[in-house]
Coordinates of C-alpha atoms in Angstrom, one line a residue:
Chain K
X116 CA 6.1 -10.0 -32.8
X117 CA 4.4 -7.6 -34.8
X118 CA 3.7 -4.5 -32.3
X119 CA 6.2 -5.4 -29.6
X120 CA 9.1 -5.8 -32.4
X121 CA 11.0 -2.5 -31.2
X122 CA 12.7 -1.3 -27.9
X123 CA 12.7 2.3 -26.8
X124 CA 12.9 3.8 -30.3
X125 CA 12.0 7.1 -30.6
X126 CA 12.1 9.7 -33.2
X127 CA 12.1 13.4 -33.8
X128 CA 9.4 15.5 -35.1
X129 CA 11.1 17.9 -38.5
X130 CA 8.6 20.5 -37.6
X131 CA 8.3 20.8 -34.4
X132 CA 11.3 18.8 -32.4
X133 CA 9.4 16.9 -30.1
X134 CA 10.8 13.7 -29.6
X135 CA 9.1 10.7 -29.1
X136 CA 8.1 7.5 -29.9
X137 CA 7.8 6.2 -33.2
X138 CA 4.0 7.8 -34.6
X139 CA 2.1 8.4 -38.2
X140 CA 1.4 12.1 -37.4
X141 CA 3.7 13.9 -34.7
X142 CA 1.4 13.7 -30.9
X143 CA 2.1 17.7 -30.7
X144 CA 1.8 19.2 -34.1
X145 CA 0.8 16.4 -36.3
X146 CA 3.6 16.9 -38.7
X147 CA 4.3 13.3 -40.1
X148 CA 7.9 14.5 -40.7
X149 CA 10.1 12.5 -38.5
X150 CA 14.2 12.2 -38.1
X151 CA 15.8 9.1 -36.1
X152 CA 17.6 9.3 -33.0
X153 CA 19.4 7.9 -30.7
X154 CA 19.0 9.6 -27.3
X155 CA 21.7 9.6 -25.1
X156 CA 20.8 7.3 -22.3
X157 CA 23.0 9.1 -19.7
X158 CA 23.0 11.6 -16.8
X159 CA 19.5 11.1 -16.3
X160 CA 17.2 11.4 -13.2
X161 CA 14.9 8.9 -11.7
X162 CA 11.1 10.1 -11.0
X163 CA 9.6 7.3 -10.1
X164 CA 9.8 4.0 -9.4
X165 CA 8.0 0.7 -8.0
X166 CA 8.7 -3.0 -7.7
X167 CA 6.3 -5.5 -9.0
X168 CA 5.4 -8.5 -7.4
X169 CA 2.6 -9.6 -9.0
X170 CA 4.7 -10.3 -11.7
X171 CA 3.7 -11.0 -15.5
X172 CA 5.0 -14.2 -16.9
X173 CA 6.7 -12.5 -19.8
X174 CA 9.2 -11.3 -17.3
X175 CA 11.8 -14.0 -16.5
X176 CA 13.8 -12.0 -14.2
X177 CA 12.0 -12.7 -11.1
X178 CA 9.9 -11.2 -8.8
X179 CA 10.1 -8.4 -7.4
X180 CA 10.8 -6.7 -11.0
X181 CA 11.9 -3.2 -10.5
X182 CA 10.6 -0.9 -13.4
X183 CA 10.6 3.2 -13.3
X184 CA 10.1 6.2 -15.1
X185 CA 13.7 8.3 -15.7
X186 CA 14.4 11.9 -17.7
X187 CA 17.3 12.1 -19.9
X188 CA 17.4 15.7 -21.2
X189 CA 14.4 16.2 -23.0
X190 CA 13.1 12.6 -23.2
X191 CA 11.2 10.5 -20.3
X192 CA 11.5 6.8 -20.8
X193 CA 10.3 4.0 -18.9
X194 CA 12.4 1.0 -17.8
X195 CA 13.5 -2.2 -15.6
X196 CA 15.9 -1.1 -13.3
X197 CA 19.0 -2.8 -11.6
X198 CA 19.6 -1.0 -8.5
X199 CA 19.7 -2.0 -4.8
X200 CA 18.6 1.1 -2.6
X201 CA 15.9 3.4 -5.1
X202 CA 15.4 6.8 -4.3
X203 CA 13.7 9.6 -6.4
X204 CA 15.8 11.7 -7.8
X205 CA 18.8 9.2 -7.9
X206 CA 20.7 10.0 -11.2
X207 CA 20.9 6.9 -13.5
X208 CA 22.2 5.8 -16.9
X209 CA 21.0 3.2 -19.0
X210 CA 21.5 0.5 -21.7
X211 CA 19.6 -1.4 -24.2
X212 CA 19.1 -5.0 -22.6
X213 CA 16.6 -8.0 -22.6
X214 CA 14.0 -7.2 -20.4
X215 CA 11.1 -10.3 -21.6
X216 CA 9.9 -12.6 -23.8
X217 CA 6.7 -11.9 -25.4
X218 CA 5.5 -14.8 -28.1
X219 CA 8.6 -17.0 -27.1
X220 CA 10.8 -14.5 -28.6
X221 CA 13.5 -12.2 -25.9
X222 CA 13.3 -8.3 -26.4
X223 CA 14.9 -6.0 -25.7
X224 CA 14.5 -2.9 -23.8
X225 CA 15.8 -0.5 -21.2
X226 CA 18.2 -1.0 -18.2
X227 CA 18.0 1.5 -15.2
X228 CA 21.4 1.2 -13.1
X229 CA 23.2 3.7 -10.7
X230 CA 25.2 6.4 -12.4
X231 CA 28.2 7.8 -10.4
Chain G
X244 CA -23.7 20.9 -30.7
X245 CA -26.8 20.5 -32.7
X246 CA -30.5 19.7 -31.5
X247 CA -30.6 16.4 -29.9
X248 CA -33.3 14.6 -28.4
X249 CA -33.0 14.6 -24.0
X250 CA -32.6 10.7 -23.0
X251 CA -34.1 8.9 -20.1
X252 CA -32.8 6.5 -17.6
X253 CA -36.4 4.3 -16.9
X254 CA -34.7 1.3 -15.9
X255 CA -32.0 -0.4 -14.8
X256 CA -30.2 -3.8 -12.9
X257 CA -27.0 -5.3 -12.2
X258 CA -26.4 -8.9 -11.1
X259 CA -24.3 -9.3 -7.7
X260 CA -20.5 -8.7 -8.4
X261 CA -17.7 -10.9 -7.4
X262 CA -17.0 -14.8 -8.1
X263 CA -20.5 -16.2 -9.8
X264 CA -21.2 -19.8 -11.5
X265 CA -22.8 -18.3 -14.6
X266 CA -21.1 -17.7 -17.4
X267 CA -21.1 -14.4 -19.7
X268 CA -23.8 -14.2 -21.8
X269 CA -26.4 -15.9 -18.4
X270 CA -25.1 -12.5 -16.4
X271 CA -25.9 -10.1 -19.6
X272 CA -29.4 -11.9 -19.7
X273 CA -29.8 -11.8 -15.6
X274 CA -29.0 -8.1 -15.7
X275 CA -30.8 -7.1 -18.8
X276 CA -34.0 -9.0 -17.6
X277 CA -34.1 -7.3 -14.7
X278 CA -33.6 -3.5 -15.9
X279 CA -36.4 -4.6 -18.5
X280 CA -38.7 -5.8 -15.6
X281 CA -37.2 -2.6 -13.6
X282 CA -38.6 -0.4 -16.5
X283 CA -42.1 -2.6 -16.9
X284 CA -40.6 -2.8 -20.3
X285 CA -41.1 -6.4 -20.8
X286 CA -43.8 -6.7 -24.0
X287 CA -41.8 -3.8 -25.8
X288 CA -40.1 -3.7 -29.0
X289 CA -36.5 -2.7 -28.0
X290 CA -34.5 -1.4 -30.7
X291 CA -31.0 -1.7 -30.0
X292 CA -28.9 -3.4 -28.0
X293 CA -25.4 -2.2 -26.9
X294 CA -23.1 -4.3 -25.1
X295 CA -20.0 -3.3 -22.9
X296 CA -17.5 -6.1 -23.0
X297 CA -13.6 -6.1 -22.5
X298 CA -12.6 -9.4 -23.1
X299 CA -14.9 -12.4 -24.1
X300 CA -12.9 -13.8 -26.9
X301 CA -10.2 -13.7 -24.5
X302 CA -11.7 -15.2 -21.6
X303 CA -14.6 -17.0 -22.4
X304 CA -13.5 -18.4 -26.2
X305 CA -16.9 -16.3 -27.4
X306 CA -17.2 -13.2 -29.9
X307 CA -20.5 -11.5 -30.7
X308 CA -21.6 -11.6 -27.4
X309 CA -24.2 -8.9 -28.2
X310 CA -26.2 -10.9 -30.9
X311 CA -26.3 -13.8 -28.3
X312 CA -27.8 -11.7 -25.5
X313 CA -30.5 -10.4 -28.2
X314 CA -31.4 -13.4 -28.9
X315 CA -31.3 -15.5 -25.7
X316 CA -33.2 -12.6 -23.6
X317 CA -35.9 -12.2 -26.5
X318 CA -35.3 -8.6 -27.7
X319 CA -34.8 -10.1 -31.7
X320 CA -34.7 -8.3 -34.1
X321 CA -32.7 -5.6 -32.3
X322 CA -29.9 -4.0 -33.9
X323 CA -26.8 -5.6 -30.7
X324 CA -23.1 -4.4 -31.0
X325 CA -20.6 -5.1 -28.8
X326 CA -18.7 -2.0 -27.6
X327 CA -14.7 -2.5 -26.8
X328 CA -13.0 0.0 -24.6
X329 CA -10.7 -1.7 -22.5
X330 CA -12.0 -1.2 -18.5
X331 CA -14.3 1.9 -20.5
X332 CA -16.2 -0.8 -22.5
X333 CA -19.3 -0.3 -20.4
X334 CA -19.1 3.4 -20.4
X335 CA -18.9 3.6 -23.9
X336 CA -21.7 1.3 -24.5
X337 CA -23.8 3.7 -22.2
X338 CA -22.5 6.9 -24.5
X339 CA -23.4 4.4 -27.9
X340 CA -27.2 3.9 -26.1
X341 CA -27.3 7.9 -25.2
X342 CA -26.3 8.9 -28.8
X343 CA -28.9 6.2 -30.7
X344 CA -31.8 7.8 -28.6
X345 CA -30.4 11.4 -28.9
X346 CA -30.0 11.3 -32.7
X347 CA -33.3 10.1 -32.8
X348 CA -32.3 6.8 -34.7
X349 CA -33.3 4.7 -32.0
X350 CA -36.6 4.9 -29.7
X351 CA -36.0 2.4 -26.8
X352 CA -32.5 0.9 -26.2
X353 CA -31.0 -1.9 -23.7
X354 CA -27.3 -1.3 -22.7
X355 CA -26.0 -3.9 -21.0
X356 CA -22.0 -4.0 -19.7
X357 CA -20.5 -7.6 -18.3
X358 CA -17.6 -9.7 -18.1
X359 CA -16.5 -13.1 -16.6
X360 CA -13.1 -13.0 -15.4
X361 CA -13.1 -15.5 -12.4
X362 CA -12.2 -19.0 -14.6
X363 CA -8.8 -17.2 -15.8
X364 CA -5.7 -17.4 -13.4
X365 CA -4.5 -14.2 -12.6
X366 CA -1.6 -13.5 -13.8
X367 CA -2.8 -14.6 -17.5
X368 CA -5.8 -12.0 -16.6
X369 CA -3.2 -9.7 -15.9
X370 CA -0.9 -10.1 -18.9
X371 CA -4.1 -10.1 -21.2
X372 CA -5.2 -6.8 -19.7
X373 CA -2.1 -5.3 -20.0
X374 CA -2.3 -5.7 -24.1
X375 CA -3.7 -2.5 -23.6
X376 CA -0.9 -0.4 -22.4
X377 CA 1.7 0.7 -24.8
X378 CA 4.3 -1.7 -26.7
X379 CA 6.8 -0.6 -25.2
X380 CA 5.8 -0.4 -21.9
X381 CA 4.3 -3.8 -22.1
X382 CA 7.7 -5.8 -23.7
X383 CA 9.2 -3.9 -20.4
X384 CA 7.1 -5.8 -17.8
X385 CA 4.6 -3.0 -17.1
X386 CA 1.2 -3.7 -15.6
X387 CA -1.9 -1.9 -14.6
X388 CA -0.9 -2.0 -11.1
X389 CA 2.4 -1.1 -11.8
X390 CA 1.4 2.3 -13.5
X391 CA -1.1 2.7 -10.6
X392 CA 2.2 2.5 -8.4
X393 CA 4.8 4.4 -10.2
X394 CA 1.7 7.2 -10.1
X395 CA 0.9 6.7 -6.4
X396 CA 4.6 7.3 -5.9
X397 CA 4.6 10.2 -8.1
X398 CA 1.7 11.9 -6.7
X399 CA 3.2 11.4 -3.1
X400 CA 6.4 12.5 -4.0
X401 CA 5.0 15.7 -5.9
X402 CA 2.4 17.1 -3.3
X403 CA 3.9 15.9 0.0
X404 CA 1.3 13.3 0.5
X405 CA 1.5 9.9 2.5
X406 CA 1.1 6.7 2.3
X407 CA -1.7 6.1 4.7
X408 CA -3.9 8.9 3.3
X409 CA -4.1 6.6 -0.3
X410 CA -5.1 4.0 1.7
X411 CA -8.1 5.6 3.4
X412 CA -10.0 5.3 0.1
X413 CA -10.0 1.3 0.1
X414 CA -11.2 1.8 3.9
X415 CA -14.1 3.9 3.2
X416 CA -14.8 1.9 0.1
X417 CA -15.1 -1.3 1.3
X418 CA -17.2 0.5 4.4
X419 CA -19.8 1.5 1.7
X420 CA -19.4 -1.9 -0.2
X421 CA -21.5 -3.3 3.1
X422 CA -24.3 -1.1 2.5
X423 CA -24.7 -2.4 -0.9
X424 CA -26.0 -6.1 -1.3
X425 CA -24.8 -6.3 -4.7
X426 CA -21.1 -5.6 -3.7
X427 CA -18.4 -8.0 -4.1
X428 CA -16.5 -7.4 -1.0
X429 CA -19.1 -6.6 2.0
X430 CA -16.8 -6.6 4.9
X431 CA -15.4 -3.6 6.4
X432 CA -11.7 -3.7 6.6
X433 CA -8.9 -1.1 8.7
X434 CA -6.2 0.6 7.7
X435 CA -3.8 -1.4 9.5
X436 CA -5.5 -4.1 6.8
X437 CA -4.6 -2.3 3.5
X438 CA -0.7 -1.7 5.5
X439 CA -0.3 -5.0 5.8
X440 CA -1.7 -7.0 2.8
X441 CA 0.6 -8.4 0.5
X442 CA 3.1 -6.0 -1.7
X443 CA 1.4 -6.3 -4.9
X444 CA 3.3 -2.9 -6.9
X445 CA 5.0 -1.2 -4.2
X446 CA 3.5 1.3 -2.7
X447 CA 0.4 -0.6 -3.8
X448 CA -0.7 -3.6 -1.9
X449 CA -3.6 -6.0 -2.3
X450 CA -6.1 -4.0 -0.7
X451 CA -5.3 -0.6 -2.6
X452 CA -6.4 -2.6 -5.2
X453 CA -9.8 -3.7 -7.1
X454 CA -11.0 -7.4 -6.9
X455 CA -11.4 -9.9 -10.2
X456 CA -14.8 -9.7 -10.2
X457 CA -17.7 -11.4 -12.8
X458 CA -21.0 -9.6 -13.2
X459 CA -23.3 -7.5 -15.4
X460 CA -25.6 -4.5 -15.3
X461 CA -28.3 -3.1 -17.5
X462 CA -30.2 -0.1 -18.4
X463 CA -33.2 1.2 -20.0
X464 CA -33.3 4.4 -22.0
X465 CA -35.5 6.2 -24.2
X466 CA -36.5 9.8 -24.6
X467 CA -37.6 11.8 -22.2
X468 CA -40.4 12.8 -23.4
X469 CA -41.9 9.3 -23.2
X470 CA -40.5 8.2 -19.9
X471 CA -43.5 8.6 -18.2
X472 CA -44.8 5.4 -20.0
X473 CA -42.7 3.3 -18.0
X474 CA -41.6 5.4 -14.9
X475 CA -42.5 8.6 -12.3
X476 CA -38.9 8.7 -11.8
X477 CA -36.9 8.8 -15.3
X478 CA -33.5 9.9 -14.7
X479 CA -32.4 12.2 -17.3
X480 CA -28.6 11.8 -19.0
X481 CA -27.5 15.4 -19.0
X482 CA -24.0 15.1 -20.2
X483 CA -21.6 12.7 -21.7
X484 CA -17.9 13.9 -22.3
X485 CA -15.2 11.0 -23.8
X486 CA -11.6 12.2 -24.4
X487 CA -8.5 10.1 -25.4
X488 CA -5.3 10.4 -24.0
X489 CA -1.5 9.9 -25.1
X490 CA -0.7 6.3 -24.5
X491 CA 2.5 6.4 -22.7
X492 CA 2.4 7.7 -19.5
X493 CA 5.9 8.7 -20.2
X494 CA 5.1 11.0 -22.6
X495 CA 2.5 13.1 -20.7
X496 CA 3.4 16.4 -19.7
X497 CA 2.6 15.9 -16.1
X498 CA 1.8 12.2 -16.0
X499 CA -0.1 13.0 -12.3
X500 CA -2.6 15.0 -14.3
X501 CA -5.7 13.1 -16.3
X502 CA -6.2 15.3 -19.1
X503 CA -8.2 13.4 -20.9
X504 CA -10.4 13.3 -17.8
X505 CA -10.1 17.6 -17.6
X506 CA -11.4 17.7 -21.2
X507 CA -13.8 14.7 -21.2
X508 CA -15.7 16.2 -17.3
X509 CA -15.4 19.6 -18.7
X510 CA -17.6 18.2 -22.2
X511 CA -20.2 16.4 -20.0
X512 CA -20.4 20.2 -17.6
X513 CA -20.8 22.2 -20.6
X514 CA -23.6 19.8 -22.0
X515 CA -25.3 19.4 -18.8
X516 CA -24.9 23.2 -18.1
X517 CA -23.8 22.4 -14.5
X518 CA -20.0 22.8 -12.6
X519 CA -18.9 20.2 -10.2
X520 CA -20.0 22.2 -7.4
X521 CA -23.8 21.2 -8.2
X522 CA -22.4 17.8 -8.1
X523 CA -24.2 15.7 -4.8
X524 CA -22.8 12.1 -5.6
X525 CA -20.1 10.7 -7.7
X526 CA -19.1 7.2 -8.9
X527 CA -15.3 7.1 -9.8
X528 CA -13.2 4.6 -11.4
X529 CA -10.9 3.6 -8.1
X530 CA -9.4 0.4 -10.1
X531 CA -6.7 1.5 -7.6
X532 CA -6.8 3.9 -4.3
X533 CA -4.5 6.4 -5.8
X534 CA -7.0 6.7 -8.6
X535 CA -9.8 7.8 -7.0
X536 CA -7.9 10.9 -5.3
X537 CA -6.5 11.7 -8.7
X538 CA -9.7 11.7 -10.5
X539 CA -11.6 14.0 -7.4
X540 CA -9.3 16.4 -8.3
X541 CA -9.2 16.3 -12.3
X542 CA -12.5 15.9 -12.1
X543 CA -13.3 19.1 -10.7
X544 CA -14.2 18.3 -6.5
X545 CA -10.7 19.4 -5.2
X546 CA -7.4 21.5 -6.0
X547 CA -4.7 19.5 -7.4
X548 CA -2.8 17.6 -4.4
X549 CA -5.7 17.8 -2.0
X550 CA -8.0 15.0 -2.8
X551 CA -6.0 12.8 -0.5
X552 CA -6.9 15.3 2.4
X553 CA -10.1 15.4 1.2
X554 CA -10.6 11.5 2.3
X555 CA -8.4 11.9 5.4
X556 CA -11.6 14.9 6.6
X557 CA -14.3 13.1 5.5
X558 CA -15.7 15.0 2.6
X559 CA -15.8 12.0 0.2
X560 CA -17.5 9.5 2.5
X561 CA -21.1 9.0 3.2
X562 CA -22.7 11.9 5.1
X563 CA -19.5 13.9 4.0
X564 CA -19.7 16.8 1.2
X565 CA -19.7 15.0 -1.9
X566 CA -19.8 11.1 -1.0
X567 CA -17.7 9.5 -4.0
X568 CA -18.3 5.8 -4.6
X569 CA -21.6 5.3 -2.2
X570 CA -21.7 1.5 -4.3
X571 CA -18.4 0.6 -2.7
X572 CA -16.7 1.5 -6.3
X573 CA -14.6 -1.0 -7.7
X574 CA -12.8 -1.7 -5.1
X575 CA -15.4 -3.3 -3.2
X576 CA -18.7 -3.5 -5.3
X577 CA -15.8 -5.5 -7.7
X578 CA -14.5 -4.7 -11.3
X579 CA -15.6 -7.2 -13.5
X580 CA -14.4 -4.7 -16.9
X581 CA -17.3 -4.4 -19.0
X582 CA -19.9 -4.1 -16.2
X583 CA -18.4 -1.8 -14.4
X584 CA -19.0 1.6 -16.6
X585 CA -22.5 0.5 -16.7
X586 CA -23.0 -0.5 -12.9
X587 CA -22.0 3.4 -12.0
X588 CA -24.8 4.4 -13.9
X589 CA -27.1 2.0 -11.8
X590 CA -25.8 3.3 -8.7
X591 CA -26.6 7.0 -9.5
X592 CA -29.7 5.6 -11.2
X593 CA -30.8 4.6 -7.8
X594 CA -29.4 7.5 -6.0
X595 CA -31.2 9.9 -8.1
X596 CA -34.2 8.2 -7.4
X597 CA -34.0 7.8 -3.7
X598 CA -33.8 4.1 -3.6
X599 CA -30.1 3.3 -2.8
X600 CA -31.0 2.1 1.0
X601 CA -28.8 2.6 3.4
X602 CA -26.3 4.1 1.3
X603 CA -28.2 6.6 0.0
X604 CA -27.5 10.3 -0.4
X605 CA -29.5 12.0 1.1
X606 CA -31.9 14.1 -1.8
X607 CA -29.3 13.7 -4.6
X608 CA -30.2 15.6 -7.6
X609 CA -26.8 15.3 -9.8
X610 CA -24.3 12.2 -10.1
X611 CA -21.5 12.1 -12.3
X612 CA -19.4 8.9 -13.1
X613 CA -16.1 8.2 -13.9
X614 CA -15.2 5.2 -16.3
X615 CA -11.4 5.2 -17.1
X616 CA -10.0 3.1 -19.6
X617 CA -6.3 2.0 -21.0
X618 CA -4.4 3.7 -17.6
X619 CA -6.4 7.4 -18.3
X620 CA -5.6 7.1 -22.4
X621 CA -9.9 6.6 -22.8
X622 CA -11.8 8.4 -19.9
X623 CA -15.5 8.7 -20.2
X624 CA -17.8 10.9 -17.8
X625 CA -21.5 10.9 -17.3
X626 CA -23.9 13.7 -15.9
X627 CA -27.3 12.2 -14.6
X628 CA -29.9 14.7 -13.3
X629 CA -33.4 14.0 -12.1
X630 CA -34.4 16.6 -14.5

């Protein structure tokens, strides 16, 4: 698994509070002081979207794939998403999910759907 | 930045682009032979030999494909490296040529870019390409043409453009690519064409984006102060800029804005003491439509948000402004990934000199080019004067 062993993980730079994903020196102040979180994968805002059809075979979902780029407070995140009519701007939650396989093994990453 | 030597362009080749019967190292040797012939450089001692290559161990099941094309097109005992850059393999291996002569380490250098992509099925060429993008963004399912899309709808969404304007760039491509014999794709195609082709990463379909393609190209250089041995019409290398990116598109501040392209053309400027405003002909890195529009405008040619008008009035196509991708760019002259940072060059290489045919800009004096690498994480920009 090596490099693909982790799912939307991200951590927070001591110095300088950036948060991002996991990095030797922070990518804003180079600080190699890092916290964990845990963002809150809520209230947040799709800003842009696309489904794939040429699909790749790690991918077992079938095609088209929806994947898309949401902001949760102060952190962007990318992710598949499970929702029928897509708009920009659409608010959206999300949860930690299997989204592949990559070297037979399932990972896991993030979900898109509609928030109320 | 310290005294370095000026570097000539004195000659250069490319095999034809698109699906060819030779394999890797037989296109490095056909394109290398003939910028060596180009450059009447054929009983010389070359030097060095830098190779642009994405992917042979990949897709060909061969490493140290440099030493091989040293030794199969005669240039032993030349120092040959391979250069890896993901789709910026060939434009690094052009910067790694233009360094070794400017240092002064190296007299006369051969850079040569290819790759052989045709014997792979697609979507394993896909799924090996997209190695390059970040972990996490990869485990997710993400593609090049699926960051292509989610910027397309980005860009649309942010500066009020449509649809059809992105498209424009594949129509005016491919209208070029029939002007240039070694092109890939040499058909015209409409509009109505690229609207209707097969959803590949909605909003992007087939024809918004760049062809599997095999091919190589070559070039020549050496200092300018001895071009005249092998040419009347060196080109001259008047600025390189390279600048890395963060990997995520998700974590850029403005992910519709190229910065490492901003810092990498604004480098190559400052070296070649020119704006893009001198600029007469450009070769940029249109993997997909949107891209091209997006690099005009971080490049320098056009307010942010109005490269896509810039297509829809003509300015970018031949006869227009400042013609970008006269060769058909990579959406018609074909992307094969380690050629294609190299091939630019050629183009502006012939440009320069006057000897692009019936593509030709009209008394072009400055080209700049365009290779982008990872999705805009490595971006590399050339500056090529005829003086």
């Amino acid at each position: 698994m090596g490099e693909f062993s982790y799912a939307a993980s991200y951590v927070k730079c001591r110095k300088c509070g950036r948060i991002q994903f996991p990095r030797a020196r922070c990518v804003e102040c180079r600080s190699g002081e890092f916290e964990e979180v845990h963002p809150k994968w809520e209230s947040g805002r799709l800003i842009s979207f696309t489904l794939l059809y040429a699909l790749p075979r790690r991918v077992k979902s079938g095609a088209p794939c929806a994947l898309g780029i949401a902001e949760f407070g102060g952190v962007r995140s990318f992710g598949q998403l499970r929702v029928k009519n897509l708009n920009i701007g659409m608010k959206v939650k999300a949860v930690v999910d299997l989204v592949s396989e990559v070297g037979g093994k399932p990972v896991s990453g993030l979900v898109f759907t509609p928030e109320e | 930045m310290g005294r370095i030597r000026e570097v000539a362009i004195v000659g250069c080749g490319m095999t034809r682009f698109g699906k060819l019967e030779k394999g890797l190292v037989d296109l490095l040797v056909d394109a290398s032979l003939s910028a060596i012939m180009d450059a009447g450089a054929s009983e010389r001692e070359f030097d060095a030999v830098y190779v642009g290559n994405m992917c042979s161990g990949e897709l060909n099941g061969i490493t140290g494909v440099a030493s091989m094309l040293a030794d199969r097109a005669g240039l032993l005992p030349a120092a040959a490296d391979r250069i890896e850059n993901g789709p910026a393999s060939g434009g690094s291996a052009v910067k790694a040529g233009f360094m070794a002569v400017a240092s002064g380490i190296h007299d006369l250098v051969l850079v040569a870019g290819g790759e052989k992509m045709t014997d792979t099925p697609t979507d394993k060429l896909a799924d090996i390409i997209a190695t390059l993008l970040h972990p996490y963004e990869y485990v997710c399912g993400a593609t090049l043409p699926s960051l292509g899309a989610l910027l397309a709808r980005m860009y649309m969404e942010k500066y009020g453009v449509k649809r059809e304007s992105i498209s424009l760039v594949a129509v005016k491509n491919h209208k070029n690519g029939v002007l240039n014999p070694y092109a890939h794709f040499q058909k015209e195609i409409t509009l109505e064409d690229v609207l209707s082709s097969p959803m590949v990463a909605d909003p992007l379909r087939l024809y918004d984006v760049c062809p599997v393609s095999d091919g190589a190209a070559a070039l020549v250089l050496c200092p300018a102060e001895e071009a005249r041995e092998f040419t009347d019409t060196p080109i001259i290398i008047r600025g390189v800029g390279h600048a890395t990116d963060i990997q995520s598109v998700t974590e850029r501040e403005d992910p519709t804005i190229l910065s490492a392209l901003r810092v990498a053309s604004e480098k190559a400027y400052k070296m070649a003491g020119v704006g893009p405003g001198d600029v007469d002909v450009a070769e940029l890195h249109d993997a997909f439509t949107i891209l091209e529009i997006v690099q005009s405008e971080d490049v320098g040619f056009f307010r942010k948000g109005e490269g896509a008008r810039a297509v829809e009035e003509g300015e970018t196509w031949l006869g227009g402004r400042i013609p970008i991708n006269p060769s058909g760019g990579l959406k018609a002259r074909g992307h094969p990934l380690g050629a294609t940072g190299v091939a630019q060059i050629v183009e502006l290489t012939w440009q320069l000199r006057g000897e692009a045919g019936k593509r030709q800009v009209d008394g072009a004096e400055v080209g700049l080019s365009v290779n982008f690498g990872g999705f805009g994480n490595s971006i590399l920009v050339h500056v090529l004067g005829r003086r």
